[in-house]
Amino acid sequence: MPTMLQVSGLNHRYGGGDGAHVAVRELSFTVEAGQLACIVGPSGCGKSTLLRCIGGLIKPTGGTVRLHGDLVDGVPDDLAVVFQDYSRSLFPWLTVLGNVEFPLRSLKMSRDERRARAREALAWVGLADADRKYPSQLSGGMQQRVSIARALASRPALLLMDEPFASVDAQTRFELEDLLRRVQRERNSTVLLVTHDIDESVYLGDRVLVLSSSPATIVADLPVGLPAERDQITTRESAEFVTLRAEVARLLRDRNAAAEQALAEQVATTEQVSTGRANR
Ligand code: ADP
Ligand code: MG
């Protein structure tokens, strides 16, 4: 499989001087075409920062991102993003169809073609009949399906998803997870999804990248050996699933404990240095 995404030595620091905050440190990985890769890490570890750097929404302070070999510098045309907050990501004054069509306006195609593409994408997510509704007339889960359809309508080379199911109830979340896996396989899309939910990363992923707490760096890159056909009940009770989720949980716990230890030592050293100075 050709490489779709290549992240090399990525660093991102917010601000400068004493107020500087390193959010991402020396992060490197690749995602192959047709893969659904999950990144899991604790809240605040730098997942959104990482996705924003990959999507060209912010310029990283170090390192490079390549999409099918091309250096990312600004938002690429063939990249789409789905955010957590569906209530703010759709235009309330446009119908469902209008929302899905909207980003296609920047592509060279006729009005009819645009409409056909948008209808096709709505069918992929099971919303063919909701085309004339407005976002406020839909449930949260349906709104997020519209966001997914909108992202897929342009047939992006890479779909980035930032905790896309974190704001819906558990039952809807399961439905959306299954919908994403189905559509991703049918379209052979390349997806990079970040989540703080360990179970979700294992259930969805062909592969799970585990991040450390802030600054984000990769602690493990685990292949998910589960069968391609997954089921919310049987997959989650299978031995492979249970073992893998425990492995991810252990990596996150141990890594965070190590980070806290390092921080405590750093603070102790700083205190010694300042007391030393005071005594002089
Ligand atoms: P996550 O998505 O994993 O919860 P974020 O990438 O949003 O984490 O944030 C990582 C760290 O960077 C956090 O400590 C956060 O406070 C900080 N951060 C995020 N955005 C900014 C910003 N615009 N300016 C300064 N610090 C930021
Ligand atoms: Mg985030």
Tab-separated table of C-alpha atoms and ligand atoms in Angstrom:
chain	number	residue	atom	x	y	z
A	1	MET	CA	0.000	0.000	0.000
A	2	PRO	CA	1.362	3.459	-0.857
A	3	THR	CA	1.986	5.923	1.945
A	4	MET	CA	-0.763	8.538	2.179
A	5	LEU	CA	0.465	10.533	5.155
A	6	GLN	CA	3.984	11.022	6.382
A	7	VAL	CA	4.614	12.973	9.581
A	8	SER	CA	8.312	13.552	10.314
A	9	GLY	CA	9.823	15.024	13.471
A	10	LEU	CA	6.746	17.130	14.146
A	11	ASN	CA	7.008	19.678	16.946
A	12	HIS	CA	4.572	22.321	18.024
A	13	ARG	CA	5.052	24.969	20.650
A	14	TYR	CA	2.442	27.565	21.584
A	15	GLY	CA	3.765	30.993	22.536
A	16	GLY	CA	7.330	31.893	23.356
A	17	GLY	CA	9.609	32.777	26.249
A	18	ASP	CA	8.562	31.745	29.751
A	19	GLY	CA	4.944	31.240	28.676
A	20	ALA	CA	5.863	28.763	25.927
A	21	HIS	CA	4.008	25.478	25.943
A	22	VAL	CA	5.270	22.477	23.984
A	23	ALA	CA	2.165	20.581	22.821
A	24	VAL	CA	3.731	18.097	20.364
A	25	ARG	CA	7.279	16.758	20.509
A	26	GLU	CA	9.302	14.875	17.859
A	27	LEU	CA	6.377	12.976	16.485
A	28	SER	CA	6.857	10.720	13.453
A	29	PHE	CA	4.589	8.153	11.820
A	30	THR	CA	3.049	7.233	8.489
A	31	VAL	CA	-0.447	6.164	7.452
A	32	GLU	CA	-0.904	3.877	4.451
A	33	ALA	CA	-3.632	4.452	1.861
A	34	GLY	CA	-6.888	2.721	2.790
A	35	GLN	CA	-6.019	2.485	6.466
A	36	LEU	CA	-8.115	3.573	9.442
A	37	ALA	CA	-5.538	4.641	12.004
A	38	CYS	CA	-6.541	5.695	15.526
A	39	ILE	CA	-4.525	7.878	17.829
A	40	VAL	CA	-5.387	7.589	21.503
A	41	GLY	CA	-4.169	9.862	24.260
A	42	PRO	CA	-5.379	11.582	27.423
A	43	SER	CA	-7.271	14.892	27.292
A	44	GLY	CA	-4.962	17.845	26.843
A	45	CYS	CA	-2.061	15.739	25.550
A	46	GLY	CA	-1.960	17.509	22.182
A	47	LYS	CA	-4.234	15.457	19.888
A	48	SER	CA	-6.113	18.432	18.415
A	49	THR	CA	-2.858	20.321	17.976
A	50	LEU	CA	-1.438	17.362	16.085
A	51	LEU	CA	-4.480	17.136	13.800
A	52	ARG	CA	-4.440	20.883	13.159
A	53	CYS	CA	-0.785	20.659	12.133
A	54	ILE	CA	-1.509	17.712	9.826
A	55	GLY	CA	-4.496	19.488	8.282
A	56	GLY	CA	-2.494	22.630	7.599
A	57	LEU	CA	-4.704	24.689	9.942
A	58	ILE	CA	-1.693	25.706	12.016
A	59	LYS	CA	1.933	25.764	10.993
A	60	PRO	CA	4.015	23.455	13.182
A	61	THR	CA	7.065	25.012	14.825
A	62	GLY	CA	9.161	22.074	13.592
A	63	GLY	CA	9.085	19.034	11.326
A	64	THR	CA	7.130	18.255	8.178
A	65	VAL	CA	3.846	16.740	7.045
A	66	ARG	CA	3.489	15.158	3.607
A	67	LEU	CA	0.209	14.143	2.004
A	68	HIS	CA	0.742	11.677	-0.894
A	69	GLY	CA	4.288	13.009	-1.039
A	70	ASP	CA	3.378	16.709	-1.210
A	71	LEU	CA	4.525	18.984	1.558
A	72	VAL	CA	1.541	20.346	3.519
A	73	ASP	CA	1.725	24.120	3.761
A	74	GLY	CA	-1.814	25.445	4.201
A	75	VAL	CA	-5.004	23.398	4.012
A	76	PRO	CA	-4.751	20.853	1.146
A	77	ASP	CA	-7.704	20.682	-1.294
A	78	ASP	CA	-8.059	16.947	-0.904
A	79	LEU	CA	-8.216	16.815	2.872
A	80	ALA	CA	-11.354	16.891	5.028
A	81	VAL	CA	-11.840	17.269	8.766
A	82	VAL	CA	-14.682	16.213	11.068
A	83	PHE	CA	-14.725	17.870	14.488
A	84	GLN	CA	-16.296	16.817	17.768
A	85	ASP	CA	-18.764	19.667	17.965
A	86	TYR	CA	-21.366	18.929	15.283
A	87	SER	CA	-23.671	21.680	16.561
A	88	ARG	CA	-21.193	24.322	15.446
A	89	SER	CA	-19.851	22.644	12.332
A	90	LEU	CA	-22.986	22.765	10.143
A	91	PHE	CA	-24.529	25.934	8.707
A	92	PRO	CA	-27.956	26.258	10.395
A	93	TRP	CA	-29.415	28.272	7.501
A	94	LEU	CA	-28.604	25.632	4.876
A	95	THR	CA	-30.511	22.401	4.361
A	96	VAL	CA	-28.772	19.077	4.858
A	97	LEU	CA	-28.183	18.854	1.109
A	98	GLY	CA	-26.947	22.467	1.023
A	99	ASN	CA	-24.476	21.735	3.812
A	100	VAL	CA	-23.060	18.674	2.074
A	101	GLU	CA	-22.834	20.506	-1.245
A	102	PHE	CA	-21.172	23.580	0.228
A	103	PRO	CA	-17.487	22.556	0.177
A	104	LEU	CA	-17.907	21.110	-3.336
A	105	ARG	CA	-18.407	24.664	-4.623
A	106	SER	CA	-14.658	25.194	-4.537
A	107	LEU	CA	-14.116	22.175	-6.806
A	108	LYS	CA	-14.502	22.394	-10.554
A	109	MET	CA	-17.798	20.689	-11.282
A	110	SER	CA	-21.245	21.534	-12.584
A	111	ARG	CA	-24.178	22.225	-10.292
A	112	ASP	CA	-25.794	18.923	-11.256
A	113	GLU	CA	-22.645	16.995	-10.575
A	114	ARG	CA	-22.284	18.693	-7.200
A	115	ARG	CA	-25.841	17.808	-6.297
A	116	ALA	CA	-25.380	14.208	-7.401
A	117	ARG	CA	-22.204	13.864	-5.346
A	118	ALA	CA	-23.878	15.321	-2.281
A	119	ARG	CA	-26.864	12.985	-2.629
A	120	GLU	CA	-24.557	10.023	-3.034
A	121	ALA	CA	-22.640	10.956	0.143
A	122	LEU	CA	-25.909	11.326	2.065
A	123	ALA	CA	-26.887	7.844	0.924
A	124	TRP	CA	-23.580	6.437	2.240
A	125	VAL	CA	-24.502	7.633	5.735
A	126	GLY	CA	-28.156	6.564	5.470
A	127	LEU	CA	-29.586	10.081	5.214
A	128	ALA	CA	-30.852	10.144	1.628
A	129	ASP	CA	-34.339	11.088	2.814
A	130	ALA	CA	-33.251	13.918	5.109
A	131	ASP	CA	-31.844	16.108	2.316
A	132	ARG	CA	-34.400	18.915	2.692
A	133	LYS	CA	-34.313	19.096	6.486
A	134	TYR	CA	-32.384	21.735	8.428
A	135	PRO	CA	-29.694	20.757	10.981
A	136	SER	CA	-31.860	21.887	13.929
A	137	GLN	CA	-34.488	19.331	12.889
A	138	LEU	CA	-32.010	16.472	13.323
A	139	SER	CA	-30.665	14.633	16.372
A	140	GLY	CA	-27.009	15.068	17.342
A	141	GLY	CA	-26.092	11.721	15.855
A	142	MET	CA	-27.780	12.596	12.558
A	143	GLN	CA	-26.030	15.968	12.458
A	144	GLN	CA	-22.715	14.212	12.883
A	145	ARG	CA	-23.647	11.878	10.017
A	146	VAL	CA	-24.235	14.965	7.877
A	147	SER	CA	-20.750	16.220	8.847
A	148	ILE	CA	-19.292	12.864	7.809
A	149	ALA	CA	-21.191	12.942	4.490
A	150	ARG	CA	-19.972	16.480	3.861
A	151	ALA	CA	-16.392	15.430	4.540
A	152	LEU	CA	-16.635	12.380	2.273
A	153	ALA	CA	-18.474	14.080	-0.596
A	154	SER	CA	-15.274	15.664	-1.880
A	155	ARG	CA	-13.632	12.186	-1.840
A	156	PRO	CA	-10.669	13.408	0.195
A	157	ALA	CA	-7.310	11.664	0.046
A	158	LEU	CA	-7.280	11.844	3.835
A	159	LEU	CA	-10.075	12.265	6.366
A	160	LEU	CA	-9.064	13.639	9.764
A	161	MET	CA	-11.460	13.137	12.659
A	162	ASP	CA	-11.036	14.872	16.011
A	163	GLU	CA	-12.977	12.961	18.695
A	164	PRO	CA	-15.957	12.861	16.328
A	165	PHE	CA	-18.216	10.769	18.577
A	166	ALA	CA	-17.372	12.290	21.948
A	167	SER	CA	-20.525	14.423	22.143
A	168	VAL	CA	-23.203	11.810	21.474
A	169	ASP	CA	-24.846	9.241	23.753
A	170	ALA	CA	-23.399	5.736	24.040
A	171	GLN	CA	-25.926	4.008	21.770
A	172	THR	CA	-25.526	6.616	19.011
A	173	ARG	CA	-21.794	6.408	19.419
A	174	PHE	CA	-21.862	2.663	18.685
A	175	GLU	CA	-23.996	3.268	15.601
A	176	LEU	CA	-21.666	5.998	14.335
A	177	GLU	CA	-18.590	3.827	14.932
A	178	ASP	CA	-20.100	1.042	12.848
A	179	LEU	CA	-21.175	3.499	10.168
A	180	LEU	CA	-17.661	4.919	9.949
A	181	ARG	CA	-16.061	1.492	9.616
A	182	ARG	CA	-18.563	0.425	6.976
A	183	VAL	CA	-18.218	3.580	4.875
A	184	GLN	CA	-14.433	3.622	5.263
A	185	ARG	CA	-14.220	0.063	3.947
A	186	GLU	CA	-16.728	0.595	1.139
A	187	ARG	CA	-14.982	3.769	-0.062
A	188	ASN	CA	-11.494	2.483	0.769
A	189	SER	CA	-10.891	5.846	2.480
A	190	THR	CA	-7.806	6.756	4.459
A	191	VAL	CA	-8.791	7.954	7.921
A	192	LEU	CA	-6.844	9.288	10.873
A	193	LEU	CA	-9.036	9.560	13.968
A	194	VAL	CA	-8.038	10.827	17.386
A	195	THR	CA	-9.874	9.906	20.569
A	196	HIS	CA	-9.302	9.788	24.329
A	197	ASP	CA	-11.387	6.605	24.478
A	198	ILE	CA	-9.239	3.460	24.615
A	199	ASP	CA	-12.061	1.059	23.700
A	200	GLU	CA	-13.066	3.188	20.743
A	201	SER	CA	-9.507	3.301	19.396
A	202	VAL	CA	-9.225	-0.492	19.480
A	203	TYR	CA	-12.730	-1.145	18.137
A	204	LEU	CA	-12.333	1.221	15.194
A	205	GLY	CA	-8.694	1.001	14.278
A	206	ASP	CA	-6.684	-1.124	11.896
A	207	ARG	CA	-3.929	0.232	14.077
A	208	VAL	CA	-3.624	2.215	17.312
A	209	LEU	CA	-0.969	4.823	17.982
A	210	VAL	CA	-0.648	5.543	21.691
A	211	LEU	CA	0.343	9.051	22.757
A	212	SER	CA	2.024	10.123	25.968
A	213	SER	CA	0.591	12.904	28.104
A	214	SER	CA	1.664	16.440	27.189
A	215	PRO	CA	3.802	17.047	25.175
A	216	ALA	CA	2.415	14.406	22.845
A	217	THR	CA	4.870	11.860	21.552
A	218	ILE	CA	4.241	8.312	20.307
A	219	VAL	CA	4.802	5.576	22.879
A	220	ALA	CA	3.489	2.631	20.870
A	221	ASP	CA	2.197	1.746	17.426
A	222	LEU	CA	0.053	-1.368	17.743
A	223	PRO	CA	-1.510	-3.339	14.895
A	224	VAL	CA	-5.102	-4.375	15.627
A	225	GLY	CA	-5.458	-8.040	14.751
A	226	LEU	CA	-9.249	-8.098	15.038
A	227	PRO	CA	-11.283	-9.389	12.090
A	228	ALA	CA	-12.389	-6.724	9.604
A	229	GLU	CA	-16.047	-7.469	10.356
A	230	ARG	CA	-16.635	-6.133	13.858
A	231	ASP	CA	-19.622	-6.237	16.129
A	232	GLN	CA	-20.252	-4.013	19.129
A	233	ILE	CA	-21.048	-6.948	21.388
A	234	THR	CA	-19.018	-9.940	20.226
A	235	THR	CA	-15.882	-7.994	19.230
A	236	ARG	CA	-15.774	-6.164	22.550
A	237	GLU	CA	-15.954	-9.421	24.506
A	238	SER	CA	-13.375	-11.250	22.375
A	239	ALA	CA	-10.027	-12.195	23.919
A	240	GLU	CA	-8.069	-10.160	21.330
A	241	PHE	CA	-10.055	-7.015	22.097
A	242	VAL	CA	-9.764	-7.396	25.867
A	243	THR	CA	-6.003	-8.037	25.664
A	244	LEU	CA	-5.347	-5.111	23.370
A	245	ARG	CA	-7.405	-2.622	25.352
A	246	ALA	CA	-5.536	-3.671	28.505
A	247	GLU	CA	-2.227	-3.194	26.713
A	248	VAL	CA	-3.186	0.329	25.623
A	249	ALA	CA	-4.481	1.180	29.117
A	250	ARG	CA	-1.240	-0.063	30.685
A	251	LEU	CA	0.893	1.944	28.248
A	252	LEU	CA	-1.085	5.095	29.014
A	253	ARG	CA	-0.915	4.545	32.766
A	254	ASP	CA	2.785	3.692	32.923
A	255	ARG	CA	3.707	6.478	30.602
A	256	ASN	CA	1.766	9.031	32.628
A	257	ALA	CA	3.327	7.797	35.850
A	258	ALA	CA	6.779	8.190	34.247
A	259	ALA	CA	5.909	11.698	33.056
A	260	GLU	CA	4.733	12.705	36.547
A	261	GLN	CA	7.922	11.294	38.058
A	262	ALA	CA	10.041	13.268	35.566
A	263	LEU	CA	8.065	16.431	36.310
A	264	ALA	CA	8.469	15.934	40.084
A	265	GLU	CA	12.240	15.499	39.630
A	266	GLN	CA	12.387	18.587	37.453
A	267	VAL	CA	10.534	20.638	40.072
A	268	ALA	CA	12.828	19.305	42.824
A	269	THR	CA	15.926	20.255	40.794
A	270	THR	CA	14.553	23.739	40.102
A	271	GLU	CA	13.852	24.186	43.825
A	272	GLN	CA	17.388	23.035	44.739
A	273	VAL	CA	18.833	25.449	42.203
A	274	SER	CA	16.785	28.377	43.523
A	275	THR	CA	17.512	27.552	47.207
A	276	GLY	CA	21.178	27.205	46.275
A	277	ARG	CA	21.040	30.655	44.743
A	278	ALA	CA	19.238	32.102	47.753
A	279	ASN	CA	21.872	30.668	50.112
A	280	ARG	CA	24.717	32.195	48.180
B	1	ADP	P1	-6.131	17.472	23.235
B	1	ADP	O1	-6.805	17.679	21.938
B	1	ADP	O2	-5.340	16.210	23.315
B	1	ADP	O3	-7.080	17.579	24.399
B	1	ADP	P2	-4.842	20.027	22.640
B	1	ADP	O4	-4.048	19.789	21.412
B	1	ADP	O5	-6.129	20.734	22.486
B	1	ADP	O6	-5.025	18.647	23.426
B	1	ADP	O7	-3.954	20.845	23.657
B	1	ADP	C1	-2.644	20.419	24.039
B	1	ADP	C2	-2.041	21.433	24.988
B	1	ADP	O8	-1.810	22.648	24.293
B	1	ADP	C3	-2.940	21.771	26.167
B	1	ADP	O9	-2.129	21.926	27.301
B	1	ADP	C4	-3.574	23.081	25.767
B	1	ADP	O10	-3.882	23.859	26.887
B	1	ADP	C5	-2.490	23.723	24.914
B	1	ADP	N1	-3.082	24.572	23.857
B	1	ADP	C6	-3.986	24.208	22.925
B	1	ADP	N2	-4.291	25.224	22.094
B	1	ADP	C7	-3.540	26.271	22.517
B	1	ADP	C8	-3.367	27.627	22.078
B	1	ADP	N3	-4.037	28.097	21.026
B	1	ADP	N4	-2.514	28.402	22.769
B	1	ADP	C9	-1.824	27.942	23.819
B	1	ADP	N5	-1.910	26.678	24.294
B	1	ADP	C10	-2.758	25.848	23.654
B	2	MG	MG	-8.819	17.909	21.453
